[in-house]
Amino acid sequence: MLTILALASVILLGIVPQQSEAIVIYTGWERHALVGSDIRLSCSFFSWRWTSDDVTFSWSYRPDGARDAISIFHYTGGAPYVDNKGPFRDRLEFVGNPGRRDGSILLKNLDYGDNGTFTCDAKNPPDIVGRASSVRLLVFEKVPIQAGVITGSIIGAVLGLLLLIVVIYYLMRFLVARRVFNLSVSKHGKKGKGKEGSQQRQGPTLSIGDPSKLKAAASEKKKQESRKDKK
Amino acid sequence: MLLILLAVLILHLIILVLLFVSTIANAWTVGGTKNTDLWYSCLTTNTGYHCSSASNEDWIQAVQALMVLSVLFCLFSLVFFMCQLFTLVKGGRFFFTAVFQILASLFVMCGAIIYTVMRPDGEEDAAFGFAYILAWPSSPQQPPLTAMCE
């Protein structure tokens, strides 16, 4: 019964979306580039159908402030057609792979006049219903710092420092406590294992600046005991 | 004793609220149809209310970071206050609470100063908005709070 139900749901889910879902096109939102550099504008799509042989990609460009868009690239019938009359003649190259649903183009030697909106439209017959996606190109003389980079780094640095201080504090306390424990063990002179171990440890501690360290450790131990009593 | 503790708690909460409002509200600089804050700058035109992200300059990101950090530290201080309230014995000191609160006030001070100095000029009737003004009281309140804690 359960298997029949599972099979039925899989079949239904498989059939229904193919007729109702549209093609979804992905480009970036905004791209920043330096004057004179090259930039790759990526365009990809998602479709429930297999990639057909008649898949088409087309890019159009609308300059900042203009009202109309001109078509600058078209891929159809297995062949790309680049701009040979418009603003991007000799500067446009197709670097995508339509078989893998990638319709990216490469713009070379950017200039300030290339600021604008690039729209990619892809069609995968019979899946042709979809909304074109746009990416905005901004050409700078010097690429500005991305929003939030400095903010994030300052916050991260301060919190990291805080964490480091806390860790070091607890480490110091742990080390000191361990040292005091060793000394107290050696003082009371536990038999058997304790004695041997303490003798081994006592060796190096006794050799280095001996009495002052013992006094410091003893006072620290007293402090800890008093703190414990206080609590 | 209980009254003092209650007062400290209320003051903590007030400062926290002030900081939150100051960091979030869109009114650090207001003037005519335009109002800006740390995150957006918005313009009221005939067609509606349009907002764009604040400039990507270094100083505004630093102010953002400082304000966020001060809110965080104020929160930490409140958490420590609640913790130490229940674990500290008579005669003990609210050490960590005070430290975090002082740090928070320092950050707010730095942030507000940077904003004051680096604010873009040249805009007609640009005045400091209420969110900016709210940032300032939160920092002088903190030394008395620290003193009360100690």
Coordinates of N, CA, C and O in Angstrom, one line a residue, chain B:
Chain B
M1 N 19.3 48.2 48.8 CA 20.1 47.4 47.9 C 19.4 46.8 46.7 O 19.8 46.9 45.6
L2 N 18.2 46.3 47.0 CA 17.4 45.8 45.9 C 17.0 46.9 45.0 O 16.9 46.7 43.7
L3 N 16.7 48.1 45.6 CA 16.3 49.2 44.7 C 17.4 49.6 43.8 O 17.1 49.9 42.6
I4 N 18.6 49.6 44.3 CA 19.7 50.0 43.4 C 19.9 49.0 42.3 O 20.1 49.4 41.1
L5 N 19.8 47.7 42.6 CA 19.9 46.7 41.6 C 18.8 46.9 40.5 O 19.1 46.8 39.3
L6 N 17.6 47.2 41.0 CA 16.5 47.4 40.1 C 16.8 48.6 39.2 O 16.5 48.5 38.0
A7 N 17.3 49.6 39.8 CA 17.6 50.8 39.0 C 18.6 50.5 38.0 O 18.5 51.0 36.8
V8 N 19.6 49.8 38.4 CA 20.7 49.4 37.4 C 20.1 48.6 36.2 O 20.4 48.9 35.1
L9 N 19.3 47.7 36.6 CA 18.7 46.9 35.5 C 17.9 47.7 34.5 O 18.0 47.6 33.3
I10 N 17.0 48.6 35.1 CA 16.2 49.5 34.2 C 17.1 50.4 33.4 O 16.8 50.6 32.2
L11 N 18.1 50.9 34.0 CA 19.0 51.8 33.2 C 19.6 51.0 32.1 O 19.8 51.5 30.9
H12 N 20.1 49.8 32.4 CA 20.7 48.9 31.3 C 19.7 48.8 30.2 O 20.1 48.9 29.0
L13 N 18.5 48.5 30.5 CA 17.5 48.2 29.4 C 17.2 49.5 28.6 O 17.1 49.5 27.4
I14 N 17.2 50.6 29.3 CA 16.9 51.9 28.6 C 18.0 52.2 27.6 O 17.8 52.5 26.5
I15 N 19.3 52.0 28.1 CA 20.4 52.2 27.2 C 20.4 51.3 26.0 O 20.7 51.7 24.9
L16 N 20.0 50.0 26.3 CA 20.0 49.1 25.2 C 19.0 49.5 24.2 O 19.2 49.5 23.0
V17 N 17.8 49.9 24.6 CA 16.7 50.3 23.7 C 17.2 51.5 22.9 O 17.0 51.6 21.7
L18 N 17.8 52.5 23.6 CA 18.3 53.7 22.9 C 19.3 53.3 21.8 O 19.3 53.8 20.7
L19 N 20.2 52.4 22.1 CA 21.2 52.0 21.2 C 20.6 51.3 20.0 O 20.9 51.6 18.8
F20 N 19.6 50.4 20.3 CA 18.9 49.7 19.2 C 18.3 50.7 18.2 O 18.4 50.7 17.0
V21 N 17.5 51.6 18.8 CA 16.8 52.6 18.0 C 17.7 53.4 17.2 O 17.5 53.7 16.0
S22 N 18.8 53.9 17.9 CA 19.7 54.7 17.2 C 20.4 54.0 16.0 O 20.6 54.6 15.0
T23 N 20.7 52.7 16.2 CA 21.4 52.0 15.1 C 20.5 51.8 14.0 O 20.9 51.7 12.8
I24 N 19.2 51.5 14.3 CA 18.3 51.0 13.2 C 17.5 52.2 12.5 O 17.4 52.1 11.3
A25 N 17.1 53.2 13.3 CA 16.2 54.1 12.7 C 16.8 55.0 11.6 O 18.0 55.2 11.7
N26 N 16.1 55.3 10.7 CA 16.6 56.0 9.5 C 16.6 57.5 9.7 O 15.9 58.3 9.0
A27 N 17.3 58.0 10.7 CA 17.2 59.5 10.8 C 18.5 60.0 11.5 O 18.5 60.7 12.5
W28 N 19.6 59.8 10.8 CA 20.9 60.4 11.4 C 21.0 61.8 10.8 O 21.5 62.7 11.4
T29 N 20.7 61.9 9.5 CA 20.7 63.3 8.9 C 19.4 63.5 8.2 O 19.0 62.7 7.3
V30 N 18.7 64.5 8.5 CA 17.4 64.8 7.8 C 17.5 66.1 7.2 O 18.1 67.0 7.7
G31 N 16.8 66.2 6.1 CA 16.8 67.6 5.5 C 15.8 67.6 4.3 O 16.1 66.9 3.3
G32 N 14.7 68.3 4.5 CA 13.8 68.4 3.3 C 13.2 67.0 3.0 O 12.5 66.4 3.8
T33 N 13.5 66.6 1.8 CA 12.9 65.3 1.4 C 13.8 64.1 1.6 O 13.5 63.0 1.3
K34 N 15.0 64.4 2.1 CA 16.0 63.3 2.1 C 16.3 63.0 3.6 O 16.5 63.9 4.4
N35 N 16.4 61.7 3.9 CA 16.9 61.4 5.2 C 17.8 60.2 5.1 O 17.5 59.2 4.4
T36 N 18.9 60.2 5.8 CA 19.9 59.2 5.7 C 20.2 58.6 7.1 O 20.0 59.3 8.1
D37 N 20.7 57.4 7.1 CA 21.2 56.9 8.3 C 22.4 56.1 8.0 O 23.0 56.2 6.9
L38 N 22.7 55.2 8.9 CA 23.9 54.4 8.7 C 23.8 53.4 7.5 O 24.8 53.0 6.9
W39 N 22.6 53.0 7.2 CA 22.4 51.9 6.2 C 21.9 52.3 4.9 O 22.2 51.8 3.9
Y40 N 20.9 53.3 4.9 CA 20.3 53.7 3.6 C 20.2 55.2 3.6 O 20.2 55.9 4.6
S41 N 20.0 55.7 2.4 CA 19.7 57.1 2.2 C 18.4 57.1 1.4 O 18.4 56.6 0.3
C42 N 17.4 57.7 1.9 CA 16.1 57.6 1.2 C 15.6 59.0 0.8 O 15.9 60.0 1.4
L43 N 14.9 59.0 -0.3 CA 14.4 60.3 -0.9 C 13.0 60.2 -1.1 O 12.5 59.2 -1.6
T44 N 12.2 61.2 -0.7 CA 10.8 61.2 -1.0 C 10.5 62.1 -2.2 O 10.8 63.3 -2.2
T45 N 10.0 61.5 -3.2 CA 9.7 62.3 -4.4 C 8.2 62.2 -4.7 O 7.5 61.6 -4.0
N46 N 7.8 62.7 -5.9 CA 6.4 62.7 -6.3 C 6.0 61.3 -6.4 O 4.8 60.9 -6.1
T47 N 6.9 60.4 -6.9 CA 6.4 59.1 -7.2 C 6.5 58.1 -6.0 O 6.0 57.0 -6.1
G48 N 7.1 58.6 -4.9 CA 7.1 57.7 -3.8 C 8.4 57.9 -2.9 O 9.0 58.9 -2.9
Y49 N 8.7 56.8 -2.2 CA 9.8 56.8 -1.3 C 10.9 55.9 -1.8 O 10.7 54.7 -1.8
H50 N 12.0 56.4 -2.2 CA 13.0 55.6 -2.8 C 14.2 55.5 -1.9 O 14.7 56.6 -1.4
C51 N 14.7 54.4 -1.7 CA 15.9 54.2 -0.9 C 17.0 53.6 -1.6 O 16.8 52.7 -2.5
S52 N 18.2 54.0 -1.3 CA 19.4 53.4 -1.9 C 20.4 53.1 -0.8 O 20.3 53.8 0.2
S53 N 21.2 52.1 -1.0 CA 22.2 51.8 0.1 C 23.1 53.0 0.3 O 23.4 53.7 -0.6
A54 N 23.5 53.1 1.6 CA 24.4 54.2 1.9 C 25.7 54.0 1.2 O 26.0 52.9 0.7
S55 N 26.5 55.0 1.1 CA 27.7 55.0 0.3 C 28.6 53.9 0.9 O 28.6 53.6 2.1
N56 N 29.5 53.4 0.1 CA 30.4 52.4 0.5 C 31.7 52.9 1.1 O 32.7 52.2 1.2
E57 N 31.7 54.1 1.5 CA 32.9 54.7 2.0 C 33.4 54.0 3.3 O 32.6 53.5 4.0
D58 N 34.7 54.2 3.6 CA 35.2 53.5 4.7 C 34.6 54.0 6.0 O 34.3 53.2 6.9
W59 N 34.4 55.3 6.1 CA 34.1 55.8 7.4 C 32.7 55.4 7.9 O 32.4 55.1 9.0
I60 N 31.8 55.3 6.9 CA 30.4 54.9 7.3 C 30.4 53.4 7.7 O 29.6 53.0 8.6
Q61 N 31.2 52.7 7.1 CA 31.3 51.3 7.5 C 31.9 51.1 8.9 O 31.5 50.3 9.7
A62 N 32.9 52.0 9.2 CA 33.4 52.0 10.5 C 32.4 52.4 11.5 O 32.2 51.8 12.6
V63 N 31.5 53.4 11.2 CA 30.5 53.8 12.1 C 29.5 52.7 12.3 O 29.1 52.4 13.4
Q64 N 29.1 52.0 11.2 CA 28.2 50.9 11.3 C 28.8 49.8 12.3 O 28.1 49.4 13.2
A65 N 30.1 49.5 12.1 CA 30.7 48.5 12.9 C 30.7 48.9 14.3 O 30.4 48.1 15.2
L66 N 31.0 50.1 14.6 CA 31.1 50.6 16.0 C 29.7 50.5 16.7 O 29.6 50.1 17.8
M67 N 28.7 51.0 16.0 CA 27.4 51.0 16.6 C 26.9 49.5 16.8 O 26.4 49.2 17.9
V68 N 27.2 48.6 15.9 CA 26.8 47.2 16.1 C 27.5 46.6 17.3 O 27.0 45.9 18.1
L69 N 28.8 46.9 17.3 CA 29.6 46.4 18.4 C 29.1 47.0 19.8 O 29.1 46.2 20.8
S70 N 28.7 48.2 19.8 CA 28.3 48.8 21.1 C 27.0 48.1 21.5 O 26.8 47.8 22.7
V71 N 26.1 47.8 20.5 CA 24.9 47.1 20.9 C 25.2 45.7 21.4 O 24.7 45.3 22.5
L72 N 26.1 45.1 20.8 CA 26.5 43.7 21.2 C 27.1 43.7 22.6 O 26.7 42.9 23.5
F73 N 28.0 44.7 22.9 CA 28.6 44.7 24.2 C 27.6 45.1 25.3 O 27.8 44.7 26.4
C74 N 26.7 46.0 24.9 CA 25.7 46.3 25.9 C 24.9 45.1 26.2 O 24.5 44.8 27.4
L75 N 24.5 44.3 25.2 CA 23.8 43.0 25.5 C 24.7 42.1 26.3 O 24.1 41.5 27.3
F76 N 25.9 42.0 26.0 CA 26.8 41.1 26.9 C 26.8 41.6 28.3 O 26.8 40.8 29.2
S77 N 26.9 42.9 28.4 CA 26.9 43.4 29.8 C 25.7 43.1 30.5 O 25.7 42.8 31.7
L78 N 24.5 43.2 29.8 CA 23.3 42.9 30.5 C 23.2 41.4 30.9 O 22.8 41.0 32.0
V79 N 23.7 40.5 30.0 CA 23.8 39.1 30.3 C 24.6 38.8 31.5 O 24.3 38.1 32.4
F80 N 25.8 39.5 31.5 CA 26.7 39.3 32.6 C 26.1 39.8 33.9 O 26.3 39.2 35.0
F81 N 25.4 40.9 33.8 CA 24.8 41.5 35.0 C 23.8 40.4 35.6 O 23.8 40.2 36.8
M82 N 23.0 39.9 34.7 CA 22.0 38.8 35.2 C 22.7 37.7 35.8 O 22.4 37.1 36.9
C83 N 23.8 37.2 35.2 CA 24.6 36.1 35.7 C 25.2 36.4 37.0 O 25.0 35.7 38.0
Q84 N 25.9 37.6 37.1 CA 26.6 37.9 38.3 C 25.6 38.2 39.4 O 26.0 38.0 40.6
L85 N 24.4 38.6 39.1 CA 23.4 38.8 40.1 C 23.1 37.6 41.0 O 23.0 37.7 42.2
F86 N 23.2 36.4 40.3 CA 22.8 35.2 41.0 C 24.0 34.4 41.5 O 23.9 33.6 42.3
T87 N 25.2 34.7 41.0 CA 26.4 33.9 41.4 C 27.3 34.7 42.3 O 28.3 34.1 42.8
L88 N 27.1 36.0 42.4 CA 28.1 36.8 43.2 C 27.7 36.9 44.7 O 26.5 37.0 45.0
V89 N 28.6 36.9 45.5 CA 28.3 36.9 47.0 C 28.4 38.3 47.5 O 28.9 39.2 46.8
K90 N 28.0 38.6 48.7 CA 28.0 40.0 49.2 C 29.4 40.5 49.2 O 30.3 39.8 49.7
G91 N 29.6 41.7 48.8 CA 30.9 42.3 48.8 C 31.6 42.1 47.5 O 32.7 42.6 47.2
G92 N 31.0 41.3 46.6 CA 31.6 41.1 45.3 C 31.4 42.3 44.4 O 30.6 43.2 44.6
R93 N 32.2 42.3 43.3 CA 32.1 43.4 42.4 C 31.6 42.9 41.0 O 32.0 41.9 40.5
F94 N 30.8 43.8 40.4 CA 30.2 43.5 39.1 C 31.3 43.9 38.1 O 31.1 44.9 37.3
F95 N 32.4 43.2 38.1 CA 33.5 43.6 37.3 C 33.3 43.5 35.8 O 33.4 44.5 35.1
F96 N 32.8 42.3 35.4 CA 32.7 42.1 33.9 C 31.6 43.0 33.3 O 31.7 43.6 32.3
T97 N 30.5 43.2 34.1 CA 29.4 44.1 33.7 C 30.0 45.5 33.4 O 29.7 46.0 32.3
A98 N 30.7 46.0 34.3 CA 31.2 47.3 34.1 C 32.2 47.4 33.0 O 32.1 48.4 32.2
V99 N 33.0 46.4 32.8 CA 34.0 46.4 31.7 C 33.3 46.5 30.4 O 33.6 47.3 29.5
F100 N 32.3 45.6 30.2 CA 31.6 45.6 28.9 C 30.8 46.8 28.7 O 30.8 47.4 27.6
Q101 N 30.3 47.4 29.7 CA 29.5 48.6 29.6 C 30.4 49.8 29.2 O 30.0 50.6 28.3
I102 N 31.6 49.8 29.8 CA 32.5 50.9 29.4 C 32.9 50.8 28.0 O 33.0 51.8 27.2
L103 N 33.2 49.5 27.6 CA 33.6 49.3 26.2 C 32.5 49.8 25.2 O 32.7 50.4 24.2
A104 N 31.2 49.4 25.6 CA 30.1 49.8 24.8 C 30.0 51.3 24.6 O 29.8 51.8 23.5
S105 N 30.2 52.0 25.8 CA 30.1 53.5 25.7 C 31.2 54.1 24.9 O 31.0 55.0 24.1
L106 N 32.4 53.5 25.0 CA 33.5 53.9 24.2 C 33.2 53.8 22.7 O 33.5 54.7 21.9
F107 N 32.6 52.7 22.3 CA 32.3 52.4 20.9 C 31.3 53.4 20.4 O 31.4 54.0 19.3
V108 N 30.3 53.7 21.2 CA 29.2 54.6 20.8 C 29.9 56.0 20.6 O 29.6 56.7 19.6
M109 N 30.7 56.4 21.6 CA 31.4 57.7 21.5 C 32.2 57.8 20.2 O 32.1 58.8 19.5
C110 N 33.0 56.8 19.9 CA 33.8 56.8 18.7 C 33.0 56.9 17.5 O 33.2 57.7 16.6
G111 N 31.9 56.1 17.5 CA 31.1 56.1 16.3 C 30.4 57.4 16.0 O 30.4 57.9 14.9
A112 N 29.9 58.0 17.1 CA 29.2 59.3 16.9 C 30.2 60.4 16.5 O 29.9 61.3 15.7
I113 N 31.4 60.3 17.1 CA 32.4 61.3 16.7 C 32.8 61.2 15.3 O 32.9 62.2 14.5
I114 N 33.1 60.0 14.8 CA 33.4 59.8 13.4 C 32.3 60.3 12.5 O 32.6 61.0 11.5
Y115 N 31.1 60.0 12.9 CA 30.0 60.4 12.0 C 29.9 61.9 12.0 O 29.7 62.5 10.9
T116 N 30.1 62.6 13.1 CA 30.0 64.0 13.1 C 31.1 64.6 12.2 O 30.8 65.6 11.5
V117 N 32.3 64.1 12.3 CA 33.4 64.7 11.6 C 33.3 64.5 10.1 O 33.5 65.3 9.3
M118 N 32.9 63.2 9.7 CA 33.0 62.9 8.3 C 31.6 63.0 7.6 O 31.5 62.6 6.4
R119 N 30.6 63.6 8.2 CA 29.4 63.7 7.5 C 29.5 64.5 6.3 O 30.1 65.5 6.3
P120 N 28.8 64.0 5.2 CA 28.9 64.8 3.9 C 28.2 66.1 4.1 O 27.1 66.2 4.5
D121 N 28.9 67.2 3.8 CA 28.3 68.6 3.9 C 27.7 69.0 2.6 O 27.6 68.3 1.7
G122 N 27.2 70.2 2.6 CA 26.8 70.8 1.4 C 25.3 70.5 1.1 O 24.9 70.7 0.0
E123 N 24.6 69.9 2.0 CA 23.2 69.6 1.7 C 22.3 70.6 2.4 O 22.5 70.9 3.5
E124 N 21.4 71.2 1.6 CA 20.5 72.2 2.2 C 19.7 71.7 3.3 O 19.2 70.6 3.3
D125 N 19.5 72.5 4.3 CA 18.9 72.2 5.6 C 19.1 70.8 6.0 O 18.1 70.1 6.2
A126 N 20.3 70.4 6.1 CA 20.6 69.1 6.6 C 20.8 69.3 8.1 O 21.6 70.0 8.6
A127 N 20.0 68.6 8.9 CA 20.2 68.6 10.3 C 20.3 67.2 10.9 O 20.0 66.3 10.2
F128 N 20.9 67.2 12.0 CA 21.0 65.8 12.6 C 19.7 65.3 13.1 O 18.9 66.0 13.7
G129 N 19.4 64.1 12.7 CA 18.1 63.5 13.0 C 18.1 62.9 14.5 O 19.1 62.9 15.2
F130 N 16.9 62.4 14.8 CA 16.8 62.0 16.2 C 17.6 60.7 16.5 O 18.1 60.6 17.7
A131 N 17.8 59.9 15.6 CA 18.6 58.7 15.8 C 20.0 59.1 16.2 O 20.6 58.5 17.1
Y132 N 20.6 60.1 15.5 CA 21.9 60.5 15.9 C 21.9 61.1 17.3 O 22.8 60.8 18.0
I133 N 20.9 61.8 17.6 CA 20.9 62.5 18.9 C 20.7 61.4 20.0 O 21.3 61.5 21.1
L134 N 20.0 60.3 19.7 CA 19.8 59.3 20.7 C 21.1 58.6 21.0 O 21.3 58.0 22.0
A135 N 22.0 58.6 20.0 CA 23.3 57.8 20.3 C 24.1 58.5 21.4 O 24.7 57.8 22.2
W136 N 24.0 59.8 21.5 CA 24.8 60.5 22.5 C 24.5 60.2 24.0 O 25.3 59.9 24.8
P137 N 23.2 60.3 24.3 CA 22.9 60.1 25.8 C 23.3 58.7 26.3 O 23.6 58.5 27.4
S138 N 23.3 57.7 25.4 CA 23.6 56.4 25.9 C 25.0 56.3 26.4 O 25.3 55.5 27.2
S139 N 25.9 57.1 25.8 CA 27.3 56.9 26.3 C 27.6 57.6 27.6 O 28.2 57.0 28.5
P140 N 27.1 58.9 27.9 CA 27.4 59.4 29.2 C 26.6 58.7 30.3 O 27.0 58.8 31.5
Q141 N 25.5 58.0 30.0 CA 24.8 57.3 31.0 C 25.6 56.2 31.6 O 25.4 55.7 32.7
Q142 N 26.6 55.7 30.8 CA 27.3 54.5 31.2 C 28.3 54.6 32.4 O 28.3 53.7 33.2
P143 N 29.0 55.7 32.5 CA 29.9 55.8 33.7 C 29.1 55.8 35.0 O 29.5 55.1 35.9
P144 N 28.0 56.6 35.1 CA 27.3 56.4 36.4 C 26.8 55.0 36.6 O 26.8 54.6 37.8
L145 N 26.4 54.4 35.6 CA 26.0 53.0 35.7 C 27.1 52.1 36.2 O 26.9 51.3 37.2
T146 N 28.3 52.3 35.7 CA 29.4 51.6 36.1 C 29.7 51.9 37.6 O 30.0 51.0 38.4
A147 N 29.7 53.2 37.9 CA 29.9 53.5 39.3 C 28.9 52.9 40.2 O 29.3 52.4 41.3
M148 N 27.7 52.8 39.8 CA 26.7 52.2 40.7 C 26.9 50.7 40.8 O 26.7 50.1 41.9
C149 N 27.5 50.1 39.8 CA 27.7 48.7 39.9 C 28.9 48.3 40.8 O 28.9 47.3 41.5
E150 N 29.9 49.2 40.8 CA 31.1 48.9 41.6 C 30.8 48.9 43.1 O 30.2 49.8 43.6

